[in-house]
CSV table of C-alpha atoms and ligand atoms in Angstrom, one decimal:
chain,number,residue,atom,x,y,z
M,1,UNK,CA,0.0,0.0,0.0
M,2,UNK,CA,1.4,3.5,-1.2
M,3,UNK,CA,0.6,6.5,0.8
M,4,UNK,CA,-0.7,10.0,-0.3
M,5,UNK,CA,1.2,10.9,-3.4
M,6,UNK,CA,4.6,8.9,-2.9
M,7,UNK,CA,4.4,5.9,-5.1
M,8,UNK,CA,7.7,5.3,-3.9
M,9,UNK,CA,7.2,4.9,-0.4
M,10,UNK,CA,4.9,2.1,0.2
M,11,UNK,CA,4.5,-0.6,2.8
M,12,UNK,CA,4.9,-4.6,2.6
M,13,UNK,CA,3.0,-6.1,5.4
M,14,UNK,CA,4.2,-4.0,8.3
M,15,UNK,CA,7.2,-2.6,7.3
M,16,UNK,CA,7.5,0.8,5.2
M,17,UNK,CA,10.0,0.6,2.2
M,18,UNK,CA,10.7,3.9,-0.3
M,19,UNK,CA,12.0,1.8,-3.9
M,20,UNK,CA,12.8,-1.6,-2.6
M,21,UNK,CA,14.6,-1.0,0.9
M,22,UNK,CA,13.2,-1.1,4.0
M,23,UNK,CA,13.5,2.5,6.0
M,24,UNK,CA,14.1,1.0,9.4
M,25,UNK,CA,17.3,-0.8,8.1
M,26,UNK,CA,18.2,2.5,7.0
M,27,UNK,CA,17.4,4.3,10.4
M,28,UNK,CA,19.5,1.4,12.1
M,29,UNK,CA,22.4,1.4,9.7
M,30,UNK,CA,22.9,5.3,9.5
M,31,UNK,CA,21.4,7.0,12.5
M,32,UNK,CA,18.2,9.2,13.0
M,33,UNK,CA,17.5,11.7,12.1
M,34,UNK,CA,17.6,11.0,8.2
M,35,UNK,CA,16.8,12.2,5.1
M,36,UNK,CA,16.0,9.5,2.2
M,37,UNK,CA,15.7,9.9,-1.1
M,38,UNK,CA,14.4,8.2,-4.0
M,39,UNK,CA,16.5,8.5,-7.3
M,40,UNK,CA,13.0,6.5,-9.5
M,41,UNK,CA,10.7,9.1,-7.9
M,42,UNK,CA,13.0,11.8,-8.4
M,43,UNK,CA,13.3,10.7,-12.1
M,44,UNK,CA,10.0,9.5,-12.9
M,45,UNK,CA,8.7,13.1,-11.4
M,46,UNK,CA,11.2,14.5,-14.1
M,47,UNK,CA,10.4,12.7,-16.9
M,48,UNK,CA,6.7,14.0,-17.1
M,49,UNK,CA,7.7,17.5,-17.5
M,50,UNK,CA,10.0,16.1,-20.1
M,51,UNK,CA,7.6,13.4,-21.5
M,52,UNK,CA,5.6,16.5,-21.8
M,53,UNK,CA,8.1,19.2,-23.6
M,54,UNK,CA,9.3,16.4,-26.1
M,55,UNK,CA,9.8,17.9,-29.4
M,56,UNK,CA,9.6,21.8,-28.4
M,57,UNK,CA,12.8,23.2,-28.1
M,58,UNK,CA,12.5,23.7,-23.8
M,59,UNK,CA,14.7,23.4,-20.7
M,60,UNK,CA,13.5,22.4,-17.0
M,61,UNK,CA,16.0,24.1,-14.9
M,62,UNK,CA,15.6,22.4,-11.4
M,63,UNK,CA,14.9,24.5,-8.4
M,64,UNK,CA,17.6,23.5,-6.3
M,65,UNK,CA,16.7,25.6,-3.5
M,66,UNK,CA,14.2,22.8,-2.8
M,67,UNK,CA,16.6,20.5,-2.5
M,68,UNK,CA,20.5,21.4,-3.0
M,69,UNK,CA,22.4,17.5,-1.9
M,70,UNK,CA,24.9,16.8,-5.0
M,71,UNK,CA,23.9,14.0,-5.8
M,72,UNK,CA,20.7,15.0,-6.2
M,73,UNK,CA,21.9,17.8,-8.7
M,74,UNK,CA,24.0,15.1,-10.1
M,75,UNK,CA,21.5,13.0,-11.0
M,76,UNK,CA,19.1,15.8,-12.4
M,77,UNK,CA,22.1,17.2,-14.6
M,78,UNK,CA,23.0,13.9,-15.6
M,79,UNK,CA,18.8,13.6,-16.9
M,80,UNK,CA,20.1,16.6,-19.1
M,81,UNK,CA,18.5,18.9,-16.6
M,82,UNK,CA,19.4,23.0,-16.3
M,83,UNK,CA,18.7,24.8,-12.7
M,84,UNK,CA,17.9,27.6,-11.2
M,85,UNK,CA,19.7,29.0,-8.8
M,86,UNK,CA,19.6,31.8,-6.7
M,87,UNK,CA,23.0,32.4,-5.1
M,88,UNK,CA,26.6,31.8,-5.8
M,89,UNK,CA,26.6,28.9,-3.3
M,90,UNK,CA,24.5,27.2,-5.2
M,91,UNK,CA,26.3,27.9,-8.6
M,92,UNK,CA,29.4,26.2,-6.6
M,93,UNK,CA,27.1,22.9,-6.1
M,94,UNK,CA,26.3,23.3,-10.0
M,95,UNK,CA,29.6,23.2,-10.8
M,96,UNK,CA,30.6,20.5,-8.2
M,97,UNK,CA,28.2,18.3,-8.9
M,98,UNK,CA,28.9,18.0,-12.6
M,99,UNK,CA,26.0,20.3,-14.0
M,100,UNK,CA,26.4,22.4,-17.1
M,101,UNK,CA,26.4,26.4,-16.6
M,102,UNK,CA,24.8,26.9,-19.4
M,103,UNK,CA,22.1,25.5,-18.9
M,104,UNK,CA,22.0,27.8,-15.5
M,105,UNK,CA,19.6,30.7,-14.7
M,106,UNK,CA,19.8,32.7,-11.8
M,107,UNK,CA,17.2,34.1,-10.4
M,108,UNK,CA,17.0,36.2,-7.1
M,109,UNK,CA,15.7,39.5,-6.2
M,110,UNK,CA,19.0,41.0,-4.3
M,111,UNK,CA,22.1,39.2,-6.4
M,112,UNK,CA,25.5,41.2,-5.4
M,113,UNK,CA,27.8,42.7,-7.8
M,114,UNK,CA,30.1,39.9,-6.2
M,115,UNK,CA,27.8,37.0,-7.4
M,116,UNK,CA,27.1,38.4,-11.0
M,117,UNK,CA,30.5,38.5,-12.1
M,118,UNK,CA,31.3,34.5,-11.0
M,119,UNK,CA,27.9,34.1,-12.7
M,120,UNK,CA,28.9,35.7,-15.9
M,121,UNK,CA,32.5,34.0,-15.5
M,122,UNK,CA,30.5,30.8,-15.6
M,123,UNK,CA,29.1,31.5,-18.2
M,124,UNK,CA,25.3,30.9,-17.4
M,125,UNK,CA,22.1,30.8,-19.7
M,126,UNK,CA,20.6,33.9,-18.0
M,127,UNK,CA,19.8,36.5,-15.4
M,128,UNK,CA,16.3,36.9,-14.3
M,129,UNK,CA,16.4,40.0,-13.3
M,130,UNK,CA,14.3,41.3,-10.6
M,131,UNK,CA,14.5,45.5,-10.5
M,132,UNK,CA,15.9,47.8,-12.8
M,133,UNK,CA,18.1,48.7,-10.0
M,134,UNK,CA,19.5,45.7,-10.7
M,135,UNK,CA,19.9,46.0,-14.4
M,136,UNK,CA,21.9,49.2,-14.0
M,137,UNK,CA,24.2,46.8,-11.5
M,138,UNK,CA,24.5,43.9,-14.2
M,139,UNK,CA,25.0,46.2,-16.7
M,140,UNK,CA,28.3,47.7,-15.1
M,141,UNK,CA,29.6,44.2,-13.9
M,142,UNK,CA,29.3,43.1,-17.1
M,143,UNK,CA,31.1,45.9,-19.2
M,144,UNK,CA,34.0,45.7,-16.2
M,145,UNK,CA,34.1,41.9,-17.1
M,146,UNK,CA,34.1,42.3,-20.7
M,147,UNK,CA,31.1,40.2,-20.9
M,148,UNK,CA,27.6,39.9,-22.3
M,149,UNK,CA,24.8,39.1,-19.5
M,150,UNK,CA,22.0,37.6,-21.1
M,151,UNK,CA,18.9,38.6,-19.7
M,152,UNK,CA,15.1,37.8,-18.9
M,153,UNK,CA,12.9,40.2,-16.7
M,154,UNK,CA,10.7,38.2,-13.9
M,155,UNK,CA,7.4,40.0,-14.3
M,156,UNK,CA,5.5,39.9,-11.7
M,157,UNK,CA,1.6,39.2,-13.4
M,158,UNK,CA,-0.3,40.6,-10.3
M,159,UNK,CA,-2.1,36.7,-9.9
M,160,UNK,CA,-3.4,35.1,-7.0
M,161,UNK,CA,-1.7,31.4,-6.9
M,162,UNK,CA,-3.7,31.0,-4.2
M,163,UNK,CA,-1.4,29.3,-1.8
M,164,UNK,CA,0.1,30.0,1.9
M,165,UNK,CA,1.1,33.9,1.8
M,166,UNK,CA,4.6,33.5,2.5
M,167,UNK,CA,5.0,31.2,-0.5
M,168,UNK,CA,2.4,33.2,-2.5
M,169,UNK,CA,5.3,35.4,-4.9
M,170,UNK,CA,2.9,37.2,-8.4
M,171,UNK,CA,1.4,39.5,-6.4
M,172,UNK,CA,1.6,43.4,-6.5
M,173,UNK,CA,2.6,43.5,-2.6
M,174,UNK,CA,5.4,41.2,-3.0
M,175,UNK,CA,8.8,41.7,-2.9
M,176,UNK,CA,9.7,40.1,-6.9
M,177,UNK,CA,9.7,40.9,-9.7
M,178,UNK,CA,9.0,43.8,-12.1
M,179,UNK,CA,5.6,45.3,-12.1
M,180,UNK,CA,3.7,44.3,-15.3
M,181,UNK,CA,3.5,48.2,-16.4
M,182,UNK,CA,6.8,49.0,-16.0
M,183,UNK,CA,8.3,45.9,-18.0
M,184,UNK,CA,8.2,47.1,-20.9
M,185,UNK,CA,10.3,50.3,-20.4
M,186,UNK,CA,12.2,47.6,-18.2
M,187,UNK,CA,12.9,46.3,-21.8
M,188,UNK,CA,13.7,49.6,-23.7
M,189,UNK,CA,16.2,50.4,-20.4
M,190,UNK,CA,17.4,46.7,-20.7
M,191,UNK,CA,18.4,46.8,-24.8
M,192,UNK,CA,19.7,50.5,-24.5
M,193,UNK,CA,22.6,49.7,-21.7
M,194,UNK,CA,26.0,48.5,-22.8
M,195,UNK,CA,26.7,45.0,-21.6
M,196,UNK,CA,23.6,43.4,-21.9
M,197,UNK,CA,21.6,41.3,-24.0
M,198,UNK,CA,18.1,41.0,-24.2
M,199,UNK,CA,17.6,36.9,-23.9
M,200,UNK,CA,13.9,36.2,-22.4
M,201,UNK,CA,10.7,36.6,-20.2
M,202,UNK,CA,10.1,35.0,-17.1
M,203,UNK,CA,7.5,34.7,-14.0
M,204,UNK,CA,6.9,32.6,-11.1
M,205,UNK,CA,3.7,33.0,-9.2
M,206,UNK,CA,4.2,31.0,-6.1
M,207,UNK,CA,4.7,27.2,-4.9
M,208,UNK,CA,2.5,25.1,-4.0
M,209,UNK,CA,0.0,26.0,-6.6
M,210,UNK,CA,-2.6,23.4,-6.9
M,211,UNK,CA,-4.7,24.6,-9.6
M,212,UNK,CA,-4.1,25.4,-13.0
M,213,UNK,CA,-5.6,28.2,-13.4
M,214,UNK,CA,-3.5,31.0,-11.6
M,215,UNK,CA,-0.7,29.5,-14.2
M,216,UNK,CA,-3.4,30.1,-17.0
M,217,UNK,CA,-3.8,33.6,-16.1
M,218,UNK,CA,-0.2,34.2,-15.6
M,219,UNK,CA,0.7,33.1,-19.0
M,220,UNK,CA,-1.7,35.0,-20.7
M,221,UNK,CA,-0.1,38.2,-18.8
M,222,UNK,CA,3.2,37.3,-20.2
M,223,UNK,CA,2.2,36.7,-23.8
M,224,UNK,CA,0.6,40.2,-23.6
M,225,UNK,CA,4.0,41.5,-22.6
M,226,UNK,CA,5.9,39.5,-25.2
M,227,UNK,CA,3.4,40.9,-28.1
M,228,UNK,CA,4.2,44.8,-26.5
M,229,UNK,CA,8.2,43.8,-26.4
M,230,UNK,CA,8.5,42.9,-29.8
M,231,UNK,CA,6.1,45.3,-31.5
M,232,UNK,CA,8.4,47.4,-30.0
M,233,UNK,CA,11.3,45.9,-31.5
M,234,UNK,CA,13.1,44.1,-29.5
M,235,UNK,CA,13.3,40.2,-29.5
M,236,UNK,CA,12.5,37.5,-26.8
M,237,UNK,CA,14.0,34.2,-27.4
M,238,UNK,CA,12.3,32.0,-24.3
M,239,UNK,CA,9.2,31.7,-22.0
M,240,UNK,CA,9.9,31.1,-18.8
M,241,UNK,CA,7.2,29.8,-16.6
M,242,UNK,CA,9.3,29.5,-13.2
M,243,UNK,CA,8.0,26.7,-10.9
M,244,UNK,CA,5.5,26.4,-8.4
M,245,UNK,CA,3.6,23.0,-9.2
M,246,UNK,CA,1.8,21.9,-5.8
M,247,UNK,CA,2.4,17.9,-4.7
M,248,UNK,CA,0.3,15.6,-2.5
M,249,UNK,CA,0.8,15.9,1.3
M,250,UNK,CA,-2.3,14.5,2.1
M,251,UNK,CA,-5.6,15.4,0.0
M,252,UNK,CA,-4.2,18.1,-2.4
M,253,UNK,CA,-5.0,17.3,-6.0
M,254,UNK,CA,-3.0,19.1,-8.0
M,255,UNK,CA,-2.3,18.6,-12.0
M,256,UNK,CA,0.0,16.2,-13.1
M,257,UNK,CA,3.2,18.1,-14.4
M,258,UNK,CA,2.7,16.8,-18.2
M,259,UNK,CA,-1.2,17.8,-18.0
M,260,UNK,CA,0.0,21.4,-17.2
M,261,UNK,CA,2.1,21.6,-19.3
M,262,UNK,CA,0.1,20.5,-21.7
M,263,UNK,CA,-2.9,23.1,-21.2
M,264,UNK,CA,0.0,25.3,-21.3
M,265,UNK,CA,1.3,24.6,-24.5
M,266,UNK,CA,-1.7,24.6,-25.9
M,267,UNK,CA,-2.4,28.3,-24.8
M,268,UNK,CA,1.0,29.3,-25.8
M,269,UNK,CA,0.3,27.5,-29.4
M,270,UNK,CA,-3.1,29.1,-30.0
M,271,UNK,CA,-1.4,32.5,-29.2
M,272,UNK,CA,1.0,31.7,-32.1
M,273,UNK,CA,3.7,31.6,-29.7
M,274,UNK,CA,5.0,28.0,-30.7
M,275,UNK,CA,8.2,28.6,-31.9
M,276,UNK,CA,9.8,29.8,-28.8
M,277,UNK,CA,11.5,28.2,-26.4
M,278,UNK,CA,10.0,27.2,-22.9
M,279,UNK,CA,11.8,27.0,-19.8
M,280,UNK,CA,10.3,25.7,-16.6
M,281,UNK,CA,12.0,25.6,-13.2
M,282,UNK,CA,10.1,23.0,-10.9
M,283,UNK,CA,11.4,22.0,-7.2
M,284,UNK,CA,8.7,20.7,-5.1
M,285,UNK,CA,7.5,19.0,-7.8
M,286,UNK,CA,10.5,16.4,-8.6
M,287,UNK,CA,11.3,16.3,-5.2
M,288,UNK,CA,8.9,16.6,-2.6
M,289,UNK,CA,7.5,13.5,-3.0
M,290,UNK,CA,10.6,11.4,-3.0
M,291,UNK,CA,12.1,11.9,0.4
M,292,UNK,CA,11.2,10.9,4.1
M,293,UNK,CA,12.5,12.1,7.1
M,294,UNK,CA,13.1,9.2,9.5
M,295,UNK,CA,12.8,9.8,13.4
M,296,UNK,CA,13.4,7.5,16.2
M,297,UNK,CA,10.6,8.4,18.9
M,298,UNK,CA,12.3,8.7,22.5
M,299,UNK,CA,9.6,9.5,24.7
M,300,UNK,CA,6.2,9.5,25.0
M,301,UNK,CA,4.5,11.7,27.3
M,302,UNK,CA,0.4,11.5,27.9
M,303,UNK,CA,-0.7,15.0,29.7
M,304,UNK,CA,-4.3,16.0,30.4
M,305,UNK,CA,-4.3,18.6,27.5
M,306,UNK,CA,-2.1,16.5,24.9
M,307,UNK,CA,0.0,13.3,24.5
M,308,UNK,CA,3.3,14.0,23.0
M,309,UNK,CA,5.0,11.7,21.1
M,310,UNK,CA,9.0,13.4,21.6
M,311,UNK,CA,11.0,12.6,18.3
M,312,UNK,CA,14.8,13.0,17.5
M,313,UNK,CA,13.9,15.3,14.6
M,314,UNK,CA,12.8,18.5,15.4
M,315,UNK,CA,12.0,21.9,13.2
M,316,UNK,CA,15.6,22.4,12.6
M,317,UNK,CA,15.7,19.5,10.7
M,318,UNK,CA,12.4,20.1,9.3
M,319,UNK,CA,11.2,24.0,9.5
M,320,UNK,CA,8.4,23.2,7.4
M,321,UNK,CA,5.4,22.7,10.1
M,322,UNK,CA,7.2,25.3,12.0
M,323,UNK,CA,7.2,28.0,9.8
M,324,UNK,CA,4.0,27.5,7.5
M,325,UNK,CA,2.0,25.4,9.5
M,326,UNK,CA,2.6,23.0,7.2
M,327,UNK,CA,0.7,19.7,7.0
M,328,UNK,CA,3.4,16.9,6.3
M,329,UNK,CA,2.2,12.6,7.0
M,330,UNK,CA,3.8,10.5,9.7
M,331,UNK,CA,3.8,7.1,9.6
M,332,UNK,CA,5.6,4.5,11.7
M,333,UNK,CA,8.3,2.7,9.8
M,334,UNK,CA,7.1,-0.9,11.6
M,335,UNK,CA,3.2,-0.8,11.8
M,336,UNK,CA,2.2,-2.0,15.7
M,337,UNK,CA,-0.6,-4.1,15.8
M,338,UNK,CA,-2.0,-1.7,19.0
M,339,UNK,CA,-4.5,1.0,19.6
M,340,UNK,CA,-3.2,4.1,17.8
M,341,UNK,CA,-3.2,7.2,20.2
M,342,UNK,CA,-3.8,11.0,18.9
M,343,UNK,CA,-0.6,12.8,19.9
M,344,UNK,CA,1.5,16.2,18.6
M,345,UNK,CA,4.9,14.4,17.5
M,346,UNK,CA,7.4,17.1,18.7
M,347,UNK,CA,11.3,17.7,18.5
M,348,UNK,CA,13.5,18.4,21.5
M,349,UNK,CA,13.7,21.9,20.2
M,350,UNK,CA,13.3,24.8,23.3
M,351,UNK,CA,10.2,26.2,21.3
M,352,UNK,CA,6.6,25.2,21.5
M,353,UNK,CA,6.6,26.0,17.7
M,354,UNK,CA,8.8,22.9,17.4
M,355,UNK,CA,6.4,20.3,16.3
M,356,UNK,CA,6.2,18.3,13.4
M,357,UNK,CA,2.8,17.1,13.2
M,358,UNK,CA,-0.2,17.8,15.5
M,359,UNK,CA,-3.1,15.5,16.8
M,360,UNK,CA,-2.1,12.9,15.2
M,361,UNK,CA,-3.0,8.8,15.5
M,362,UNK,CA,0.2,6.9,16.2
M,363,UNK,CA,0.9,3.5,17.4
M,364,UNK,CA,4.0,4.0,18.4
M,365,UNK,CA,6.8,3.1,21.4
M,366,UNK,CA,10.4,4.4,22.5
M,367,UNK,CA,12.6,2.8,19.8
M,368,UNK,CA,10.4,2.9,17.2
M,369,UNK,CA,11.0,5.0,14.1
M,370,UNK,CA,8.5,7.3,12.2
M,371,UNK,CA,8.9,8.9,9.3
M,372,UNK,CA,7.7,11.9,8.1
M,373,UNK,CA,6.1,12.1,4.3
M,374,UNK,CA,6.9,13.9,1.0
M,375,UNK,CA,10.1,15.9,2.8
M,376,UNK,CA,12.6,15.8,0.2
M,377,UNK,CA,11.6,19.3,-0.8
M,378,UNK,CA,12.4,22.1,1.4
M,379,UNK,CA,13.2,19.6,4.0
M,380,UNK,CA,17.5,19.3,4.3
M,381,UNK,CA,17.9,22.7,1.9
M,382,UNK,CA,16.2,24.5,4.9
M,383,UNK,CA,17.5,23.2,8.0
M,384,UNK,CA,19.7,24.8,10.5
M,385,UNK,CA,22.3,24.4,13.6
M,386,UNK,CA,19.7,25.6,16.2
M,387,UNK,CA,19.9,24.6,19.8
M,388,UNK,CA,23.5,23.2,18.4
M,389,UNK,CA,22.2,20.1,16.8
M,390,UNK,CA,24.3,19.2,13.7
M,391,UNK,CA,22.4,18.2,10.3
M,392,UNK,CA,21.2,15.2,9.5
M,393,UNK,CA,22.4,12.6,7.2
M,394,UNK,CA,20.9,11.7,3.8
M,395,UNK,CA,20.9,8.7,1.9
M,396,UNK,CA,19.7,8.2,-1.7
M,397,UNK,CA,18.3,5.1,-2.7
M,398,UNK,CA,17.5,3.3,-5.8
M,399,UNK,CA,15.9,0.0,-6.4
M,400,UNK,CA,17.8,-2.4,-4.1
M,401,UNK,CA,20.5,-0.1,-3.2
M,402,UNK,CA,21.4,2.6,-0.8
M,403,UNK,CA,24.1,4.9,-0.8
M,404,UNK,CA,25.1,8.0,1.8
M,405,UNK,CA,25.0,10.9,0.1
M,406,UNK,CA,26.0,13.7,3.2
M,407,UNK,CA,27.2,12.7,6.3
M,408,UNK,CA,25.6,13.5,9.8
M,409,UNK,CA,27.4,17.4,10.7
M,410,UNK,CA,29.4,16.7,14.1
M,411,UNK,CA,29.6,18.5,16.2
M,412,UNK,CA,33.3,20.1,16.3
M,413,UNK,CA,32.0,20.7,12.9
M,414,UNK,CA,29.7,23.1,13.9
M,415,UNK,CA,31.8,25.5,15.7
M,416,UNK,CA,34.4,25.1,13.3
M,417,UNK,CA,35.4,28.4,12.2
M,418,UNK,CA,34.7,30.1,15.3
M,419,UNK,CA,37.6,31.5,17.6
M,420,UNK,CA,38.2,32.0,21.4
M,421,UNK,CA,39.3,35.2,22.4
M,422,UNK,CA,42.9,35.7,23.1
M,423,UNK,CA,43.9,34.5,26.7
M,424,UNK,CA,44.6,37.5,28.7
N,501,LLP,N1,11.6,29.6,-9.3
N,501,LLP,C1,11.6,30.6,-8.5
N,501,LLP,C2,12.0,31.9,-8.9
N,501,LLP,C3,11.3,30.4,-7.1
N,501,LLP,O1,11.4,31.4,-6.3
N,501,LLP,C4,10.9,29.1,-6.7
N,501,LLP,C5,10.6,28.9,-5.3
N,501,LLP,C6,10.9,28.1,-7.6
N,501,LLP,C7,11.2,28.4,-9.0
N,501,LLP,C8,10.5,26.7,-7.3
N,501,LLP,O2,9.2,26.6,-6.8
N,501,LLP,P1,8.6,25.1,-6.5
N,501,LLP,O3,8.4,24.4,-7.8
N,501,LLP,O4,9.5,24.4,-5.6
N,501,LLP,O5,7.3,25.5,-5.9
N,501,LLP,N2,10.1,26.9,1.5
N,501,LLP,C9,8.8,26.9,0.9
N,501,LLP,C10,8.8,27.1,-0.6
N,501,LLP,C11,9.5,28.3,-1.0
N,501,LLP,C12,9.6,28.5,-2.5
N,501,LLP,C13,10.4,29.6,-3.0
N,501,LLP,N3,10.6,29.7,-4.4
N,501,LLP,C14,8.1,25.7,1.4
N,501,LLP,O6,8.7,24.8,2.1
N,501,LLP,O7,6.9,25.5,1.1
């Protein structure tokens, strides 16, 4: 039986395997907490976008803010992937992981001057640029490197994706993009300066989108813009449609990547707007549903109010619940045959906003392990060193096989870099 939207996490009689191993081996082989990965979900979640884009000229650049482990980029760039990236840390894990700079576009509303020259030293597809504040930047950078920076404006469509606000991104009030009725004098200021190269259009509404529509409407906001750019002369090779495709944590039904895309296609086509090139830039969407984060449960603790159910993971391993109220499954890894309790699985965190799931029914002991569903997006790429605790560990798996992909953080590791004062 496969849980909500993870066909690659599925239990055989009582134990819960993701591919073909069983994720309490795991927890005892490596230590909890853990991150685990699927390769096959991560692939399989790729090839619809690209099942989807077969025979249009197109890139997916991966989102690898959703989930930045090497070999995870490795194994995207090796699919032929691009990505988008948003600092020059993670153009570093581009390059180290094996993945092609030009197939790179760096998106970001407050790149340094610092950033854009090792960007343009890489030599990546584009910038999506944000302000024209920051055009006047690239511009200079680029003429003091000697370079071209290729550009694409984010637009910012004014469109309700209609998900949490924090992760809601197309709307006047927020912070990205350019405002839909200043892009095109965006453009004119873009082709005039010295340095830079008018390349594209891009947009990216929000994550989590479960609906089709806000993308509809977005889209159609951007095709108006392309029709204004190039009656005014100037040319714009590539669409892109940013990310934002919403997965299943536990009774969202959003689209299937290739039936977007396909809708979207078929808007672009009846706007006679076939022949360009289309760029997406999906994270949640390969990844999310590939990973778990396994937690060994060290205490449980009835009270009159709640019962809590104290994990070894907590929200600095997993900020998701913490910071959005975020709804993410836990299962036990070994099913009990006993009367499941309702309890708020917690972390050992000093914060009552450290919890991982709320009222929820467990039949679970001390010893056990849970793990908690459709975390390989925004899971490891957003943890931290708070109260001291060192990262997890993260394994990616594939059929039979398992392999450590990052080592638990120790921790002399964590205060490496720090220094004492001098002794008096
Ligand atoms: N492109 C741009 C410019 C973005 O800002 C993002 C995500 C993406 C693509 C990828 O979006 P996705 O396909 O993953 O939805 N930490 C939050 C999500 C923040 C998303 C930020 N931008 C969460 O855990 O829900």
């Amino acid at each position: 039986m496969s849980l909500p939207g993870a066909p690659h996490v599925a239990y055989r009689g009582a134990d819960l395997f993701i591919d073909d191993v069983r994720l309490s081996d795991l927890a005892h082989r490596y230590g909890t907490p853990l991150y685990v990965y699927s390769r096959t979900a991560m692939l399989d979640a790729l090839s619809a976008y690209q099942r989807a884009l077969s025979g249009r000229d197109h890139l997916v650049c991966y989102a690898m803010k959703a989930n930045s482990n090497l070999a995870v980029l490795q194994t995207f760039a090796a699919a032929g992937c691009g990505f988008d990236i948003v600092s020059a840390g993670e153009l570093e894990r581009v390059l180290a992981a094996g993945g092609d700079p030009a197939k790179v576009v760096f998106s970001g509303v407050g790149k340094t001057r610092a950033e854009m020259a090792m960007a343009l030293d890489a030599g990546v597809l584009c910038f999506n640029v944000e302000s024209e504040a920051e055009l006047e930047v690239l511009s200079t950078v680029a003429v003091a490197a000697g370079r071209t920076a290729k550009v694409s404006l984010r637009v910012n469509p004014d469109v309700d994706a209609g998900t949490h606000p924090y992760i809601s991104t197309g709307l006047k009030g927020n912070k990205f993009g350019v405002a839909h009725d200043r892009a095109l004098a965006t453009y004119r200021r873009a082709a005039a300066l010295p340095g830079l190269e008018v390349e594209g259009i891009d947009c990216h509404i929000g994550s989590q989108i479960t609906d089709s529509g806000p993308y509809l409407d977005a889209l159609d906001r951007v095709l108006d813009l392309v029709e204004a750019v190039e009656a005014a002369g100037l040319s714009i090779r590539h669409i892109d449609l940013g990310g934002g495709l919403g997965i299943t944590y536990t009774d969202e039904r959003p689209p299937a990547a290739d039936a977007l895309i396909a809708a979207l296609l078929a808007r672009i086509d009846a706007r006679g707007h076939g022949h360009r090139k289309v760029l997406f830039e999906p994270g949640r969407s390969l990844v999310g549903n590939a990973g778990v984060l396994l937690a060994e449960v060290l205490y449980l603790k009835p009270g009159e109010a709640k019962n809590f159910c104290i994990v070894d993971a907590a929200m600095n391993d997993l900020m998701r619940p913490a910071m959005y109220e975020a709804y993410m499954g836990i299962v036990a890894c070994t099913r009990r045959d006993a009367v499941p309790q309702t309890m708020d699985v917690v972390g050992p965190v000093c914060e009552s906003g450290d919890w991982l799931g709320r009222d929820r029914s467990l039949a679970v002991r001390p010893g056990d392990v849970v793990a908690v569903l459709s975390a390989g997006a925004y899971g490891m790429s957003m943890a931290s060193n708070y109260n001291s605790r060192g990262r997890a560990a993260e394994v990616m798996v594939s059929g039979h096989e398992a392999w450590l992909v990052r080592d638990r953080e120790t921790p002399a590791e964590l205060f490496r870099g720090e220094h004492l004062l001098p002794a008096r």
